mmCIF file with all atom_site columns, C-alpha atoms in Angstrom:
data_model
loop_
_atom_site.group_PDB
_atom_site.id
_atom_site.type_symbol
_atom_site.label_atom_id
_atom_site.label_alt_id
_atom_site.label_comp_id
_atom_site.label_asym_id
_atom_site.label_entity_id
_atom_site.label_seq_id
_atom_site.pdbx_PDB_ins_code
_atom_site.Cartn_x
_atom_site.Cartn_y
_atom_site.Cartn_z
_atom_site.occupancy
_atom_site.B_iso_or_equiv
_atom_site.pdbx_formal_charge
_atom_site.auth_seq_id
_atom_site.auth_comp_id
_atom_site.auth_asym_id
_atom_site.auth_atom_id
_atom_site.pdbx_PDB_model_num
ATOM 1  C CA . MET A 1 1  ? 0.000   0.000  0.000   1.00 57.00 ? 1  MET A CA 1
ATOM 2  C CA . LYS A 1 2  ? 1.424   3.377  -1.009  1.00 66.00 ? 2  LYS A CA 1
ATOM 3  C CA . THR A 1 3  ? 1.903   6.189  1.502   1.00 66.00 ? 3  THR A CA 1
ATOM 4  C CA . GLY A 1 4  ? -0.956  8.175  -0.020  1.00 73.00 ? 4  GLY A CA 1
ATOM 5  C CA . LYS A 1 5  ? -3.297  5.221  0.273   1.00 83.00 ? 5  LYS A CA 1
ATOM 6  C CA . VAL A 1 6  ? -2.320  4.743  3.919   1.00 89.00 ? 6  VAL A CA 1
ATOM 7  C CA . ARG A 1 7  ? -2.992  8.403  4.618   1.00 88.00 ? 7  ARG A CA 1
ATOM 8  C CA . HIS A 1 8  ? -6.416  8.251  2.974   1.00 86.00 ? 8  HIS A CA 1
ATOM 9  C CA . THR A 1 9  ? -7.227  5.038  4.827   1.00 90.00 ? 9  THR A CA 1
ATOM 10 C CA . VAL A 1 10 ? -6.384  6.716  8.150   1.00 92.00 ? 10 VAL A CA 1
ATOM 11 C CA . TYR A 1 11 ? -8.556  9.691  7.180   1.00 90.00 ? 11 TYR A CA 1
ATOM 12 C CA . LEU A 1 12 ? -11.381 7.314  6.296   1.00 90.00 ? 12 LEU A CA 1
ATOM 13 C CA . VAL A 1 13 ? -11.172 5.545  9.655   1.00 93.00 ? 13 VAL A CA 1
ATOM 14 C CA . LEU A 1 14 ? -11.142 8.890  11.477  1.00 90.00 ? 14 LEU A CA 1
ATOM 15 C CA . ALA A 1 15 ? -14.155 10.098 9.495   1.00 89.00 ? 15 ALA A CA 1
ATOM 16 C CA . LEU A 1 16 ? -16.047 6.901  10.285  1.00 91.00 ? 16 LEU A CA 1
ATOM 17 C CA . ALA A 1 17 ? -15.250 7.411  13.964  1.00 90.00 ? 17 ALA A CA 1
ATOM 18 C CA . MET A 1 18 ? -16.447 11.012 13.685  1.00 84.00 ? 18 MET A CA 1
ATOM 19 C CA . LEU A 1 19 ? -19.690 9.796  12.109  1.00 86.00 ? 19 LEU A CA 1
ATOM 20 C CA . ALA A 1 20 ? -20.204 7.143  14.803  1.00 88.00 ? 20 ALA A CA 1
ATOM 21 C CA . LEU A 1 21 ? -19.657 9.765  17.510  1.00 83.00 ? 21 LEU A CA 1
ATOM 22 C CA . ALA A 1 22 ? -22.110 12.158 15.883  1.00 78.00 ? 22 ALA A CA 1
ATOM 23 C CA . ILE A 1 23 ? -24.794 9.497  15.496  1.00 81.00 ? 23 ILE A CA 1
ATOM 24 C CA . ASN A 1 24 ? -24.399 8.296  19.092  1.00 80.00 ? 24 ASN A CA 1
ATOM 25 C CA . ARG A 1 25 ? -24.725 11.828 20.483  1.00 75.00 ? 25 ARG A CA 1
ATOM 26 C CA . PHE A 1 26 ? -27.519 12.919 18.168  1.00 74.00 ? 26 PHE A CA 1
ATOM 27 C CA . GLU A 1 27 ? -30.750 13.650 20.072  1.00 73.00 ? 27 GLU A CA 1
ATOM 28 C CA . PHE A 1 28 ? -34.027 14.718 18.515  1.00 67.00 ? 28 PHE A CA 1
ATOM 29 C CA . GLY A 1 29 ? -35.533 15.948 21.789  1.00 70.00 ? 29 GLY A CA 1
ATOM 30 C CA . GLN A 1 30 ? -33.368 19.027 22.099  1.00 72.00 ? 30 GLN A CA 1
ATOM 31 C CA . GLY A 1 31 ? -33.706 22.422 20.412  1.00 77.00 ? 31 GLY A CA 1
ATOM 32 C CA . THR A 1 32 ? -33.906 23.062 16.708  1.00 80.00 ? 32 THR A CA 1
ATOM 33 C CA . LEU A 1 33 ? -30.393 24.469 16.533  1.00 82.00 ? 33 LEU A CA 1
ATOM 34 C CA . SER A 1 34 ? -28.999 21.303 18.091  1.00 77.00 ? 34 SER A CA 1
ATOM 35 C CA . VAL A 1 35 ? -30.811 19.122 15.561  1.00 80.00 ? 35 VAL A CA 1
ATOM 36 C CA . VAL A 1 36 ? -29.620 21.262 12.621  1.00 84.00 ? 36 VAL A CA 1
ATOM 37 C CA . ALA A 1 37 ? -26.034 21.201 13.901  1.00 81.00 ? 37 ALA A CA 1
ATOM 38 C CA . GLY A 1 38 ? -26.200 17.410 14.277  1.00 80.00 ? 38 GLY A CA 1
ATOM 39 C CA . ILE A 1 39 ? -27.542 16.942 10.766  1.00 84.00 ? 39 ILE A CA 1
ATOM 40 C CA . VAL A 1 40 ? -24.881 19.264 9.294   1.00 86.00 ? 40 VAL A CA 1
ATOM 41 C CA . TRP A 1 41 ? -22.171 17.364 11.205  1.00 84.00 ? 41 TRP A CA 1
ATOM 42 C CA . ILE A 1 42 ? -23.428 14.027 9.889   1.00 86.00 ? 42 ILE A CA 1
ATOM 43 C CA . LEU A 1 43 ? -23.664 15.331 6.317   1.00 90.00 ? 43 LEU A CA 1
ATOM 44 C CA . PHE A 1 44 ? -20.135 16.732 6.532   1.00 89.00 ? 44 PHE A CA 1
ATOM 45 C CA . ALA A 1 45 ? -18.840 13.381 7.784   1.00 89.00 ? 45 ALA A CA 1
ATOM 46 C CA . LEU A 1 46 ? -20.634 11.543 4.953   1.00 91.00 ? 46 LEU A CA 1
ATOM 47 C CA . LEU A 1 47 ? -19.203 13.958 2.384   1.00 93.00 ? 47 LEU A CA 1
ATOM 48 C CA . PHE A 1 48 ? -15.697 13.455 3.747   1.00 92.00 ? 48 PHE A CA 1
ATOM 49 C CA . ILE A 1 49 ? -16.132 9.650  3.783   1.00 91.00 ? 49 ILE A CA 1
ATOM 50 C CA . THR A 1 50 ? -17.324 9.741  0.179   1.00 92.00 ? 50 THR A CA 1
ATOM 51 C CA . ALA A 1 51 ? -14.282 11.788 -0.850  1.00 90.00 ? 51 ALA A CA 1
ATOM 52 C CA . GLN A 1 52 ? -11.915 9.337  0.846   1.00 90.00 ? 52 GLN A CA 1
ATOM 53 C CA . LEU A 1 53 ? -13.597 6.312  -0.742  1.00 90.00 ? 53 LEU A CA 1
ATOM 54 C CA . TYR A 1 54 ? -13.411 8.016  -4.145  1.00 88.00 ? 54 TYR A CA 1
ATOM 55 C CA . THR A 1 55 ? -9.711  8.692  -3.641  1.00 85.00 ? 55 THR A CA 1
ATOM 56 C CA . LEU A 1 56 ? -8.989  5.149  -2.499  1.00 86.00 ? 56 LEU A CA 1
ATOM 57 C CA . PHE A 1 57 ? -10.948 3.229  -5.115  1.00 86.00 ? 57 PHE A CA 1
ATOM 58 C CA . VAL A 1 58 ? -11.538 5.425  -8.170  1.00 82.00 ? 58 VAL A CA 1
ATOM 59 C CA . VAL A 1 59 ? -8.539  7.701  -8.601  1.00 78.00 ? 59 VAL A CA 1
ATOM 60 C CA . ASN A 1 60 ? -5.685  5.967  -10.398 1.00 80.00 ? 60 ASN A CA 1
ATOM 61 C CA . GLU A 1 61 ? -2.229  7.190  -11.361 1.00 78.00 ? 61 GLU A CA 1
ATOM 62 C CA . GLN A 1 62 ? -3.376  8.543  -14.715 1.00 82.00 ? 62 GLN A CA 1
ATOM 63 C CA . THR A 1 63 ? -6.132  10.583 -13.058 1.00 82.00 ? 63 THR A CA 1
ATOM 64 C CA . LYS A 1 64 ? -3.652  11.936 -10.499 1.00 80.00 ? 64 LYS A CA 1
ATOM 65 C CA . GLN A 1 65 ? -1.282  13.023 -13.264 1.00 88.00 ? 65 GLN A CA 1
ATOM 66 C CA . GLN A 1 66 ? -4.100  14.699 -15.178 1.00 91.00 ? 66 GLN A CA 1
ATOM 67 C CA . MET A 1 67 ? -5.255  16.548 -12.050 1.00 87.00 ? 67 MET A CA 1
ATOM 68 C CA . LEU A 1 68 ? -1.677  17.654 -11.387 1.00 91.00 ? 68 LEU A CA 1
ATOM 69 C CA . ARG A 1 69 ? -1.355  19.017 -14.945 1.00 95.00 ? 69 ARG A CA 1
ATOM 70 C CA . ILE A 1 70 ? -4.607  20.952 -14.519 1.00 95.00 ? 70 ILE A CA 1
ATOM 71 C CA . LYS A 1 71 ? -3.448  22.346 -11.189 1.00 95.00 ? 71 LYS A CA 1
ATOM 72 C CA . ARG A 1 72 ? -0.147  23.487 -12.715 1.00 96.00 ? 72 ARG A CA 1
ATOM 73 C CA . ALA A 1 73 ? -1.927  25.084 -15.669 1.00 96.00 ? 73 ALA A CA 1
ATOM 74 C CA . LYS A 1 74 ? -4.259  27.003 -13.346 1.00 97.00 ? 74 LYS A CA 1
ATOM 75 C CA . ALA A 1 75 ? -1.297  28.191 -11.285 1.00 96.00 ? 75 ALA A CA 1
ATOM 76 C CA . LEU A 1 76 ? 0.455   29.371 -14.447 1.00 96.00 ? 76 LEU A CA 1
ATOM 77 C CA . ILE A 1 77 ? -2.650  31.261 -15.588 1.00 96.00 ? 77 ILE A CA 1
ATOM 78 C CA . MET A 1 78 ? -2.934  32.911 -12.172 1.00 96.00 ? 78 MET A CA 1
ATOM 79 C CA . GLN A 1 79 ? 0.749   33.841 -12.212 1.00 96.00 ? 79 GLN A CA 1
ATOM 80 C CA . ARG A 1 80 ? 0.376   35.461 -15.648 1.00 96.00 ? 80 ARG A CA 1
ATOM 81 C CA . LYS A 1 81 ? -2.651  37.468 -14.476 1.00 95.00 ? 81 LYS A CA 1
ATOM 82 C CA . ILE A 1 82 ? -0.741  38.735 -11.460 1.00 95.00 ? 82 ILE A CA 1
ATOM 83 C CA . GLU A 1 83 ? 2.242   39.687 -13.618 1.00 95.00 ? 83 GLU A CA 1
ATOM 84 C CA . GLN A 1 84 ? -0.040  41.573 -16.034 1.00 94.00 ? 84 GLN A CA 1
ATOM 85 C CA . ARG A 1 85 ? -1.642  43.493 -13.166 1.00 93.00 ? 85 ARG A CA 1
ATOM 86 C CA . LEU A 1 86 ? 1.772   44.392 -11.773 1.00 93.00 ? 86 LEU A CA 1
ATOM 87 C CA . ARG A 1 87 ? 2.924   45.634 -15.185 1.00 92.00 ? 87 ARG A CA 1
ATOM 88 C CA . ARG A 1 88 ? -0.216  47.767 -15.519 1.00 92.00 ? 88 ARG A CA 1
ATOM 89 C CA . ALA A 1 89 ? 0.250   49.186 -12.019 1.00 91.00 ? 89 ALA A CA 1
ATOM 90 C CA . ARG A 1 90 ? 3.843   50.174 -12.805 1.00 90.00 ? 90 ARG A CA 1
ATOM 91 C CA . SER A 1 91 ? 2.900   51.840 -16.099 1.00 80.00 ? 91 SER A CA 1
#
């Protein structure tokens, strides 16, 4: 198992623990704000679990490389915009 996979597995286990804690402490009898906060917490945990499962089982090396290329291209575009604004400010 690669280091990245281990890291995502640890994150997944922690998120599952967070979800179990939230479900065990969730009470419907308390105020509306408490119920809303509990539901938001559970939804956040489910979203995080879904992201970790996606990373572990769907993302392969080719997808990682493609995402890295996109990230670099966006950074380059942002750098060019900043340079253009600096040139305009100096003019």
